[in-house]
XYZ file of C-alpha atoms in Angstrom:
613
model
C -24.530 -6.877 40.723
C -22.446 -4.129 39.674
C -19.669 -6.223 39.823
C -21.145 -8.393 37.675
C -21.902 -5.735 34.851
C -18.422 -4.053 35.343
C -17.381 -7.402 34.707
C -19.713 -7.704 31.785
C -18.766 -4.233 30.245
C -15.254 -5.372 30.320
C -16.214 -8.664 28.212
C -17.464 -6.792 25.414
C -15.121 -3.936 25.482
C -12.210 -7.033 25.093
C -14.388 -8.501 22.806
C -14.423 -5.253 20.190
C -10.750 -5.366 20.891
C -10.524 -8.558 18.917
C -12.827 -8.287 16.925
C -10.862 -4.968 15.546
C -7.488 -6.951 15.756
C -9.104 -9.184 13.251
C -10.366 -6.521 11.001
C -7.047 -5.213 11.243
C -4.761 -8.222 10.643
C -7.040 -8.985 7.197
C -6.982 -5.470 6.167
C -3.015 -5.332 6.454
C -2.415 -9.187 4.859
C -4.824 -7.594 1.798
C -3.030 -4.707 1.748
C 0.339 -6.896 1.613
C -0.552 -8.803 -0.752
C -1.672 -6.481 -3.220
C 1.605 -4.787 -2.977
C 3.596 -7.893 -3.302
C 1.981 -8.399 -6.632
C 2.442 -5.220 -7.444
C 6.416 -5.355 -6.157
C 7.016 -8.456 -8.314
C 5.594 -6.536 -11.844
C 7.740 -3.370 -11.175
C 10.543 -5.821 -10.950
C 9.798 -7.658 -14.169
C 9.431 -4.456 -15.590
C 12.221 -2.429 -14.536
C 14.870 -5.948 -15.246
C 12.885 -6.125 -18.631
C 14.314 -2.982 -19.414
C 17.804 -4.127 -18.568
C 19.810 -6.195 -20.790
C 22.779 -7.749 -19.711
C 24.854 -7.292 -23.221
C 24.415 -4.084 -22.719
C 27.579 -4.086 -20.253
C 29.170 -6.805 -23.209
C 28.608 -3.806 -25.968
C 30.073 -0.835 -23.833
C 33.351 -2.652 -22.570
C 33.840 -3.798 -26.022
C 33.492 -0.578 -27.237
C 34.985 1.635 -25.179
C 37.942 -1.470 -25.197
C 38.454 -0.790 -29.247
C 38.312 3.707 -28.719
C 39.872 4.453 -26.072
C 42.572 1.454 -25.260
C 43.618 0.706 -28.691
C 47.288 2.743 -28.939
C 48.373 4.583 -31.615
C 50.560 2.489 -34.048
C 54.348 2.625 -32.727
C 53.453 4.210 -29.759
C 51.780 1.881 -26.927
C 51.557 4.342 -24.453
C 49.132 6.611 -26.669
C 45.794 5.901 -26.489
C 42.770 8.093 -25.805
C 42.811 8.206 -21.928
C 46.802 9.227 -22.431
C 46.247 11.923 -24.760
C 47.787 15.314 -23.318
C 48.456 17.342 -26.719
C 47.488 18.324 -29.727
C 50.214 16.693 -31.676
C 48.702 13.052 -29.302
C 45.048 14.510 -30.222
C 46.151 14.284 -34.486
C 47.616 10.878 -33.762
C 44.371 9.540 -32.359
C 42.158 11.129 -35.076
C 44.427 9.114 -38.156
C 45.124 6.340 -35.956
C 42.768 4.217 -33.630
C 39.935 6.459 -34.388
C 40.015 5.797 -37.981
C 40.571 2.476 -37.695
C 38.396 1.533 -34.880
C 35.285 3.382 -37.198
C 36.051 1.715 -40.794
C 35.837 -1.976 -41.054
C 35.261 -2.513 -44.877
C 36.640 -5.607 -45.384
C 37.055 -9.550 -43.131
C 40.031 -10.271 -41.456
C 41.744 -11.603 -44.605
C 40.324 -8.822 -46.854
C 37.544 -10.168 -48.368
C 34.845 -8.015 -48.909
C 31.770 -8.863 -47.303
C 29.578 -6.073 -47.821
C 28.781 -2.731 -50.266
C 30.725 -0.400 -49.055
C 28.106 2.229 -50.065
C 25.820 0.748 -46.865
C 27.757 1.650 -43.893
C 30.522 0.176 -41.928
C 30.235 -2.905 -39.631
C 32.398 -2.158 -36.528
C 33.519 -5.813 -34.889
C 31.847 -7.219 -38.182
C 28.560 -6.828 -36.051
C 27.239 -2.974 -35.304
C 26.176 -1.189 -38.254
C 27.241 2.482 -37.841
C 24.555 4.862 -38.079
C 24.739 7.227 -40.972
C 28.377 8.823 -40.680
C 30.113 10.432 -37.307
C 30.408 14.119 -36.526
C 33.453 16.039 -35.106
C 32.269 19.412 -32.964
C 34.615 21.813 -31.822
C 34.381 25.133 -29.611
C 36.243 28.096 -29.309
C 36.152 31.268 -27.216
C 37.399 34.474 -28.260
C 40.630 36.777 -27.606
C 40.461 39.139 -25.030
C 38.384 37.417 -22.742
C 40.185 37.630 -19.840
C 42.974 40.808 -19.109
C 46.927 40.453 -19.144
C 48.490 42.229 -15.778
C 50.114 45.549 -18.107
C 53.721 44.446 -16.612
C 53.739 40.902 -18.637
C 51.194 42.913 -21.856
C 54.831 43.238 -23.793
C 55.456 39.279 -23.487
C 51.755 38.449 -24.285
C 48.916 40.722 -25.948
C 46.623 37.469 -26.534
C 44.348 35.799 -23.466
C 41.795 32.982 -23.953
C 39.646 32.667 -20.865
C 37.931 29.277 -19.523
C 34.765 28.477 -22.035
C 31.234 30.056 -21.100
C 28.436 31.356 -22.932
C 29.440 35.033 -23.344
C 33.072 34.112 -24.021
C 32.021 31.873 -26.735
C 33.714 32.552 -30.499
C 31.028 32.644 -33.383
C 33.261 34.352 -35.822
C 34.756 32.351 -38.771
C 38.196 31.277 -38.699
C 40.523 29.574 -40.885
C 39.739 29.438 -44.482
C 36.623 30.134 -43.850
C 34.785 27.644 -46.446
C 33.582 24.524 -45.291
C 31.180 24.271 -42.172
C 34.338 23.732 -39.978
C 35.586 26.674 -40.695
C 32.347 28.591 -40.603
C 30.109 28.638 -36.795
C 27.165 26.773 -37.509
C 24.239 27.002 -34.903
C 22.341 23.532 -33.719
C 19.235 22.488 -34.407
C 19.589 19.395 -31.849
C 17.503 18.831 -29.286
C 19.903 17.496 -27.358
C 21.248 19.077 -23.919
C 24.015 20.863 -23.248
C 27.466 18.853 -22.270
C 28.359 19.064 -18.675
C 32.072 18.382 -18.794
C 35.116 18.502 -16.131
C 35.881 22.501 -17.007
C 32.421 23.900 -18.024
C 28.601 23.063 -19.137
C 28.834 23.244 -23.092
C 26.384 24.492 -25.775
C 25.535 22.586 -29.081
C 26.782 24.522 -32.675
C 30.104 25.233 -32.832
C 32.579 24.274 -35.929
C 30.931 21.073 -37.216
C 32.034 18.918 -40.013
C 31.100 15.136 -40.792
C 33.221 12.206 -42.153
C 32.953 10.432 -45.309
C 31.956 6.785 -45.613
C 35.645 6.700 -47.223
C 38.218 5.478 -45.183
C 40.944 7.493 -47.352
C 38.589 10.683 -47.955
C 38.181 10.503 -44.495
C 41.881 10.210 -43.261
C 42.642 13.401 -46.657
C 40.094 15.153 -44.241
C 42.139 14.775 -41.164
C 45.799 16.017 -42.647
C 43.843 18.745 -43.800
C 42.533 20.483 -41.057
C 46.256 19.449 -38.912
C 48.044 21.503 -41.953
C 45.507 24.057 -41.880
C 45.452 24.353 -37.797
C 41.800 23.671 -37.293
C 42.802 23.423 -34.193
C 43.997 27.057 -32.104
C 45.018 28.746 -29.164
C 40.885 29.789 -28.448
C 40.154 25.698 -28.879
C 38.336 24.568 -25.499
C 36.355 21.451 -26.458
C 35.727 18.735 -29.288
C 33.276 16.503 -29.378
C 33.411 13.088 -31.367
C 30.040 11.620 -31.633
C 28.459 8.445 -33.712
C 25.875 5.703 -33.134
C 25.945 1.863 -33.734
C 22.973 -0.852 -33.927
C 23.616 -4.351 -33.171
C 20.407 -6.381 -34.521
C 22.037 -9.414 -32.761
C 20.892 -7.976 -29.198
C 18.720 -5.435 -30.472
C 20.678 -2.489 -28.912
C 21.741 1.003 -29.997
C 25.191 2.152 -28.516
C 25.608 5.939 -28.645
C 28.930 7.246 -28.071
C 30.599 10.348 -27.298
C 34.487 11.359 -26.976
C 35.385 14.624 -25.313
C 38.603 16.057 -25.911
C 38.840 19.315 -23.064
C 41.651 22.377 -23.593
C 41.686 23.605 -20.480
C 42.807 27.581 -20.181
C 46.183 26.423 -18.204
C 46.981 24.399 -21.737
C 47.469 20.478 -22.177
C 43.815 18.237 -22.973
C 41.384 16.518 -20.695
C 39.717 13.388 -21.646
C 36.335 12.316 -21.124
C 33.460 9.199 -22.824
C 30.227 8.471 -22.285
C 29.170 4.922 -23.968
C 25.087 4.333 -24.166
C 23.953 1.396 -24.397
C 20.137 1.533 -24.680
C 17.138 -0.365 -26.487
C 14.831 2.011 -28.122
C 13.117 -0.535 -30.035
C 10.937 -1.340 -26.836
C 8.320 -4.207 -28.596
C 10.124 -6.685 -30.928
C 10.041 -10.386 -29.425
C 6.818 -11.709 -27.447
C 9.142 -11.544 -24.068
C 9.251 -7.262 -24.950
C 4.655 -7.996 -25.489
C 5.266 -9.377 -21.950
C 7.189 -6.483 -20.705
C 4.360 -4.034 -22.653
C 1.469 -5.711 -20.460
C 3.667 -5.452 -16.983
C 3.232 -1.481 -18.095
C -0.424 -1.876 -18.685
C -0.652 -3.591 -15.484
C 1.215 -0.940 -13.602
C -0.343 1.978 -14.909
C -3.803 0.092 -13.059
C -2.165 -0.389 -9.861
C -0.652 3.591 -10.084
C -4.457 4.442 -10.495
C -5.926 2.091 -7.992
C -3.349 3.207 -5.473
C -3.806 6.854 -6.091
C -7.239 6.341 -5.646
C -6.914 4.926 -2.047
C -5.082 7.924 -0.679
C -7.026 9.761 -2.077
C -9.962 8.994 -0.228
C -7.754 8.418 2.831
C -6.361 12.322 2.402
C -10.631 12.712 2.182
C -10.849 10.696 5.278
C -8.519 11.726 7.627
C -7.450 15.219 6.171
C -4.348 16.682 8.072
C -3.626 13.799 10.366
C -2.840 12.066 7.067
C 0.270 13.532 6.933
C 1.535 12.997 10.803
C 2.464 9.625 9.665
C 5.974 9.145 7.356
C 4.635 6.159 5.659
C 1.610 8.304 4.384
C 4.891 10.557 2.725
C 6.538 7.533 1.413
C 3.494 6.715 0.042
C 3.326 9.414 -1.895
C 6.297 9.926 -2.790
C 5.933 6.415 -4.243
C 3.436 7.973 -6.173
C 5.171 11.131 -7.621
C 8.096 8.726 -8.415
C 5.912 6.680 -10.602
C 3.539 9.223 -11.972
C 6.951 10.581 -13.120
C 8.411 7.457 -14.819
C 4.909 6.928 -16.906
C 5.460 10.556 -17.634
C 9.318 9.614 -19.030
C 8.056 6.520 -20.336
C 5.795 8.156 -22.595
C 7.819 11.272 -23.616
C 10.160 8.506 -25.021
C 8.509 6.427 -26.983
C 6.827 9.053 -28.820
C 10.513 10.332 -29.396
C 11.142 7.823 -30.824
C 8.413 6.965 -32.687
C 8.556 10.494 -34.437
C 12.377 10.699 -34.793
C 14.100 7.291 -35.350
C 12.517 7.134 -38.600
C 13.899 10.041 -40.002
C 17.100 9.319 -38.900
C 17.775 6.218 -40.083
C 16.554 7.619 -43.253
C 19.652 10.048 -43.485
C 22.465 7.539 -43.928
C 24.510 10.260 -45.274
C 24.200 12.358 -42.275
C 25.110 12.172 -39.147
C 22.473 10.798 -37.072
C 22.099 12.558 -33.939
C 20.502 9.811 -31.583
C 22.250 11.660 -28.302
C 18.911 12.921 -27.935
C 17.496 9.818 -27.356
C 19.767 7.595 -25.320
C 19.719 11.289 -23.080
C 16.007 10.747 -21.742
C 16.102 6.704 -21.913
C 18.807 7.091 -19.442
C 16.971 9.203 -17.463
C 13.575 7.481 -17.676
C 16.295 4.305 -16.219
C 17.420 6.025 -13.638
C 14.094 7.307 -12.548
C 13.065 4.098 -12.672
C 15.551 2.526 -10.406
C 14.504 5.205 -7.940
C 11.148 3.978 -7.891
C 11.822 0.430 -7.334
C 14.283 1.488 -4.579
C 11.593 2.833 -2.729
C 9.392 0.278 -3.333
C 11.306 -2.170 -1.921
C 11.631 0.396 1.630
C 8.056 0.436 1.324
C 7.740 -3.181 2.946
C 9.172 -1.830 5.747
C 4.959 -0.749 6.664
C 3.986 -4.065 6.856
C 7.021 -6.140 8.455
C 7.662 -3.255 10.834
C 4.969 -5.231 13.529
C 7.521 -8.156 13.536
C 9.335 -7.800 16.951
C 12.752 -7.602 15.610
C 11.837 -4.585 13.185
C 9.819 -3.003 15.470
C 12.750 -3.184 17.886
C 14.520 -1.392 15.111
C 12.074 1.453 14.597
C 11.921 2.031 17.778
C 15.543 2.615 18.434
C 15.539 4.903 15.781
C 12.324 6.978 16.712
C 13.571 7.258 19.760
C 17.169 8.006 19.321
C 16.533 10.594 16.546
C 16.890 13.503 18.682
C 20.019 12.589 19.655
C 21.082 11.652 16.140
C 20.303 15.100 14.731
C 22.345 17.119 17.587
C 24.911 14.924 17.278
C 24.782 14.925 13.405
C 25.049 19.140 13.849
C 28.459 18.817 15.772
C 29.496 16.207 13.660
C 29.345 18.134 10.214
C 30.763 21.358 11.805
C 33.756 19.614 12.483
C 33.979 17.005 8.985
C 33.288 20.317 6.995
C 35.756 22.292 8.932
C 38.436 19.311 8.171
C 37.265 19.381 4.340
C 37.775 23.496 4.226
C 41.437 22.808 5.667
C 42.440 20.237 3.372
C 41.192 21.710 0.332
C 43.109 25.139 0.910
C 46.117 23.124 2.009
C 46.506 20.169 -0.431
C 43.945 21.411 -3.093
C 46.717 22.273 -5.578
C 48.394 19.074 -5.471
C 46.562 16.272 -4.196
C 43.613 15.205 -6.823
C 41.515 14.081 -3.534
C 41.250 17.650 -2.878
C 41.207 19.479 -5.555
C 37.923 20.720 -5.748
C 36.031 21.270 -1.770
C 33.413 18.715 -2.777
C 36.424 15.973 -3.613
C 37.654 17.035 -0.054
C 34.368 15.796 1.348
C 34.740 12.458 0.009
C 38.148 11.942 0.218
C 37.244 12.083 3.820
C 34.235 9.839 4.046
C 36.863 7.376 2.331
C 39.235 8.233 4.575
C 36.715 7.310 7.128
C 36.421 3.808 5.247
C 40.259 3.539 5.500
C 40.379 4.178 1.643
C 43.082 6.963 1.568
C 46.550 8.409 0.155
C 48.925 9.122 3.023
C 51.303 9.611 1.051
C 49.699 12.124 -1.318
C 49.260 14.391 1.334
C 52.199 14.104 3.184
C 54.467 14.989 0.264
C 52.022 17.617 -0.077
C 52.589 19.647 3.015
C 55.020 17.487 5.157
C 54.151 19.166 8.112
C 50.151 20.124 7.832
C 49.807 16.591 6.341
C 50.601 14.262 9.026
C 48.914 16.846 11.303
C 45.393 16.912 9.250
C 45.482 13.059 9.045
C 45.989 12.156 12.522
C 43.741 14.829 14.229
C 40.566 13.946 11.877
C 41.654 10.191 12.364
C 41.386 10.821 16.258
C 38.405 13.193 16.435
C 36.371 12.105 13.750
C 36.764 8.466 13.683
C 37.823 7.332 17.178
C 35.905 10.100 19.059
C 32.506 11.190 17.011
C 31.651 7.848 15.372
C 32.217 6.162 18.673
C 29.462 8.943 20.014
C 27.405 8.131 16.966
C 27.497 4.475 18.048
C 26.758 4.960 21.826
C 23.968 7.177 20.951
C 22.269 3.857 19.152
C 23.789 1.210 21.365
C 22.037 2.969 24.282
C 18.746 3.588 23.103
C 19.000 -0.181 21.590
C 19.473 -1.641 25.182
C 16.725 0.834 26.402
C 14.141 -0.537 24.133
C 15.274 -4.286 24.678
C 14.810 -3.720 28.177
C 10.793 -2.976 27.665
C 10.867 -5.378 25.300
C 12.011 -7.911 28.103
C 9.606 -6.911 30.708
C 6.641 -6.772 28.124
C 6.228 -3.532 27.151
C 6.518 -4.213 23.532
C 4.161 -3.031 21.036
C 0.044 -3.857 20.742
C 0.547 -5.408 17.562
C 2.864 -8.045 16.174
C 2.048 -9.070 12.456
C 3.907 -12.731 12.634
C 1.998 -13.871 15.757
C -1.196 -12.330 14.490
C -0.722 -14.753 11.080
C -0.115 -17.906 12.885
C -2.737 -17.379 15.135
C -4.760 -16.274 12.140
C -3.430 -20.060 10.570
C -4.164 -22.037 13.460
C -8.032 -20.553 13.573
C -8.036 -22.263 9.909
C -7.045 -25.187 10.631
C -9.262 -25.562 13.599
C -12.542 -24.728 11.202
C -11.308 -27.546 9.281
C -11.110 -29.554 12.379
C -13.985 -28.670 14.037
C -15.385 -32.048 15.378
C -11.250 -32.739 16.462
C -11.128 -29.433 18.433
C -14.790 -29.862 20.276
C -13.809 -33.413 21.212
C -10.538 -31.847 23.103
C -12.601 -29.519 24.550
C -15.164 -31.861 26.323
C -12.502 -33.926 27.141
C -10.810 -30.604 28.906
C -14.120 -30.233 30.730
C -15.215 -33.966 31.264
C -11.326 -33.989 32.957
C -12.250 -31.207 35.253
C -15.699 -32.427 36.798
C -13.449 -35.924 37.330
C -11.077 -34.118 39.546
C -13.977 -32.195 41.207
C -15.626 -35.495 41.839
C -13.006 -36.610 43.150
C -12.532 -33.971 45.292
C -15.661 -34.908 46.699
C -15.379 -38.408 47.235
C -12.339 -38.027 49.169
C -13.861 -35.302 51.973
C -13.480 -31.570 50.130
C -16.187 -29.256 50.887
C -18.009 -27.242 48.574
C -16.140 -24.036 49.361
C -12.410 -25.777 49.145
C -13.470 -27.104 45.633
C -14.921 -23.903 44.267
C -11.946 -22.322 45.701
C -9.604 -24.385 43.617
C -11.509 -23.890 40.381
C -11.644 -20.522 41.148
C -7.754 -20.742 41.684
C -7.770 -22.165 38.474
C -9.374 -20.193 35.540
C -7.820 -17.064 37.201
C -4.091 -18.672 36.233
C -5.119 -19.273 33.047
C -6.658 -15.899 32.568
C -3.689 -14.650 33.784
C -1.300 -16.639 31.644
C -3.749 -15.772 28.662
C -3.055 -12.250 29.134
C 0.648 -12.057 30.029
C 1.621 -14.521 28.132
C -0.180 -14.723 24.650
C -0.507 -11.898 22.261
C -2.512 -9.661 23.900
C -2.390 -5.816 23.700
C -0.919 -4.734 26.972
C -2.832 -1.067 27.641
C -1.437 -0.269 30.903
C 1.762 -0.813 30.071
C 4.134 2.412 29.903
C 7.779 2.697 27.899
C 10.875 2.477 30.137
C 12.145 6.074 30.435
C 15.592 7.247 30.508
C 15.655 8.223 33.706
C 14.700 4.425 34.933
C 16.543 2.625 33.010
C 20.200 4.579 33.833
C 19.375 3.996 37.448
C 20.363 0.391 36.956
C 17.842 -0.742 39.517
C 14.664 -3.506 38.746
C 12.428 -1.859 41.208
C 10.447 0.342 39.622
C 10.244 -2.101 37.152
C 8.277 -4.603 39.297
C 6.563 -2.070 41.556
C 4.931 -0.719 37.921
C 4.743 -3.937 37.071
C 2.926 -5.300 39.902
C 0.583 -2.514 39.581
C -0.627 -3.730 35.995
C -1.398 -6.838 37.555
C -3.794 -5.585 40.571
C -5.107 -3.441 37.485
C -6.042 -5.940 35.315
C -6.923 -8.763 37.677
């Protein structure tokens, strides 16, 4: 009798088990699906956003400003410009021609030259462009007193305090006279320092010739000095063909140790969001996202309610809500830019005499992209929850969970010994290899060295004795030795987990066997009358062989025996070899699996089986 109820106690408790596998399995395909839904409107939305003319509009554009060469002289262009005297040529050649297009190709005049010019016959420039330049003053960094005979002056590299307000020059125009911004735009991060807006501003005329009187001025009058450390050239286009604004910017650097830097940023971006009925479609993906962002804060929520600091034990519950941040953050962008530009671009495409500073703009749309692009990146890792029951991705997460240990000591020795290479080649080739100029270009000169993307020859002729030493050691240790480690480390925990995999000591729950079992249940409630007919015929088979039993001199005991013999091989096939949770099974340890030997293995194993039968 007792054995009876422990049997009967064990019934039910296997019973609940199911019963909560198939609360579970619906829960996580509901879940799932949601998401997917979800998933497939942050894509429309976020490729909405991206046009591919975009990429058509930059190359063309940064093709006719910074490629075209100065008249006579191919080899001058704006990348190649290293003087002032290439700096002038730019300014009255491809600048001013690449900005004025008042007439077609066999000088007919197309338009009113009073509207604005039509770069490529196609983007309307936006009011007029603006040149910016910055100075610092004297005496802002000391001469040693043996060379203060040979040079009283010294210009220091640009920043804040060293900055020149003072008016220069002939000192009557605004680019002659400091003039202090009323932009909202942010400062300029460039390759020598982080520049503020003002400076010595002037704009150009819608006249081609007024404009180009302009330029030969301010060369005669030398606009341009020894305290000169940046000038900005910046103006906007529209195409209404594509329905995109292109803002661009040319940076012309003086750099303390003399000569010019060169530097562009091209903007292609679409602040007209709503136009066509595809950008309506693209306006109700938002609508729709801003209801999933609520109904998916609202669920962990009440699961932070729920479960309180065991919540945050798990690292999808972080992803989760980092998820979360991300997109709160993006609605947040989202919203700071379209009112923007619903306050702004009016008023300056009003001022067509101006210069139109939409910098401002294209600033935050690019960051309200790139935002964006971060959010959909970690949506996509996100599936990663709900595919990581399939046996193959489980197999991955656990490799990783339980080589992590590992991964982080070895990841300590590794970066002691990458940054002490980095340190060494930056203080030996830093002054003449571009790779290392700066200690963070060492870093990544040596990840790509790492990728077999490097210049040997660079750094030999550098130092040609350090050089071929540096390169070889950190080729040996860092390569052949510590990513080899790195590798082991993985490779043996991999083989580890295939190994419980192989003897069954895998995990409770796989979601692809738990959906076709899930399908195969459907398809037998649509075939009910099929599936009861196969199972009478399973039992009308069995009292036939028992019957026969009997006619052909079995006892009673021999026969109940055999059908005893019977269910318990299917029970046991049922439970070793269907999709069962396995409780009593324990993970391979270390230890074990090193030995090399199987025995454990089936002693343990042979245990579960006296357990459970």
């Amino acid at each position: 009798m007792a054995e009876a109820s422990r049997w009967h106690r064990g019934g039910a408790s296997k019973h609940k088990l199911h019963y909560r596998k198939e609360v579970e399995i619906t829960t996580t395909l509901q879940e799932l699906l949601l998401y997917f839904i979800f998933l497939i409107n942050l894509c429309i939305l976020t490729f909405g956003m991206v046009n591919p003319h975009m990429y058509y509009l930059n190359k063309v554009m940064s093709s006719l400003f910074l490629d075209t060469s100065v008249p006579g002289e191919e080899r001058t262009n704006f990348k190649s410009i290293r003087s002032i005297t290439d700096f002038w040529k730019f300014m009255e050649g491809p600048l001013l021609e690449g900005l004025y297009w008042d007439s077609w190709y066999n000088n007919q005049q197309l338009y009113n030259l009073k509207n604005s010019s039509r770069i490529y016959y196609e983007n309307i420039l936006l009011g007029v462009p603006r040149v910016r330049q910055l100075k610092v003053r004297n005496n802002t960094c000391k001469v040693y007193s043996s060379f203060q005979s040979l040079m009283s002056e010294c210009y220091g590299k640009y920043t804040s305090a060293n900055e020149d307000v003072s008016n220069f020059g002939l000192q009557i125009n605004t680019e002659w006279r400091y003039s202090t911004s009323n932009s909202n735009s942010p400062w300029h991060w460039g390759f020598l320092g982080v520049y503020r807006n003002g400076g010595y501003i002037f704009t150009l005329s819608k006249s081609k010739s007024e404009t180009k009187n302009k330029f030969i001025d301010l060369r005669l009058n030398s606009w341009i000095t020894r305290g000169t450390r940046v000038i900005f050239i910046d103006f906007s286009l529209y195409n209404a063909n594509v329905n995109l604004f292109c803002i661009i910017r040319l940076v012309a650097e003086f750099p303390a140790t003399g000569g010019i830097l060169t530097s562009w940023q091209f903007y292609s971006v679409k602040l007209l969001r709503y136009v066509s009925y595809y950008d309506y479609f693209i306006a109700s993906c938002e609508i729709t996202f801003c209801i999933f962002l609520f109904v998916f804060t609202t669920q962990e929520v009440k699961k932070i309610k729920e479960f309180k600091s065991a919540y945050f034990k798990s690292i999808w519950n972080w992803l989760e809500l980092l998820l979360l941040l991300l997109c709160f953050v993006a609605v947040s962008f989202n919203t700071y830019c379209n009112v923007q530009i619903f306050l702004l671009l009016g008023q300056l495409l009003k001022s067509t005499e101006k210069y139109s500073d939409f910098y401002f703009l294209a600033y935050w749309h690019i960051y309200y992209n790139n935002i964006i692009a971060i959010t959909i990146f970690f949506a996509w890792i996100k599936i990663f929850k709900f595919i990581s029951f399939n046996k193959t991705m489980s197999q991955l997460s656990s490799t990783l969970s339980r080589c992590i240990k590992d991964i982080v000591g070895f990841a300590i020795m590794f970066f002691i010994i990458f940054f002490a290479y980095a340190q060494l080649g930056f203080l030996v080739f830093g002054s003449q290899v571009d790779d290392f100029s700066t200690f963070q270009n060492s870093i990544f000169a040596q990840f790509r060295i790492v990728l077999g993307d490097f210049n040997f020859a660079g750094i030999q002729q550098a130092n040609p004795i350090l050089g071929p030493i540096y390169f070889i050691t950190f080729i040996f240790f860092v390569f052949f030795v510590l990513l080899n480690m790195f590798l082991a480390i993985i490779n043996d925990t991999y083989s580890e987990v295939k190994a419980d995999y192989s003897i069954g000591r895998r995990p409770d729950f796989e979601l692809g066997k738990m959906i076709k079992q899930s399908y195969k249940n459907v398809l037998e409630k649509f075939r009910l009358k099929k599936a009861q007919k196969d199972e009478d015929k399973k039992r009308k088979g069995s009292g036939d062989l028992a019957e026969q039993a009997r006619r052909e001199g079995f006892d009673e005991n021999e026969i109940q025996k055999a059908e005893q013999m019977k269910k318990w091989k299917e029970r046991l096939e049922k439970k070793y070899y269907s999709m069962e949770i396995q409780d009593d099974y324990q993970p391979v340890t270390q230890e074990e699996f090193r030995d090399g030997t199987t025995t454990k293995y089936k002693m343990r194993f042979s245990e579960c089986l006296t357990k459970r039968i």
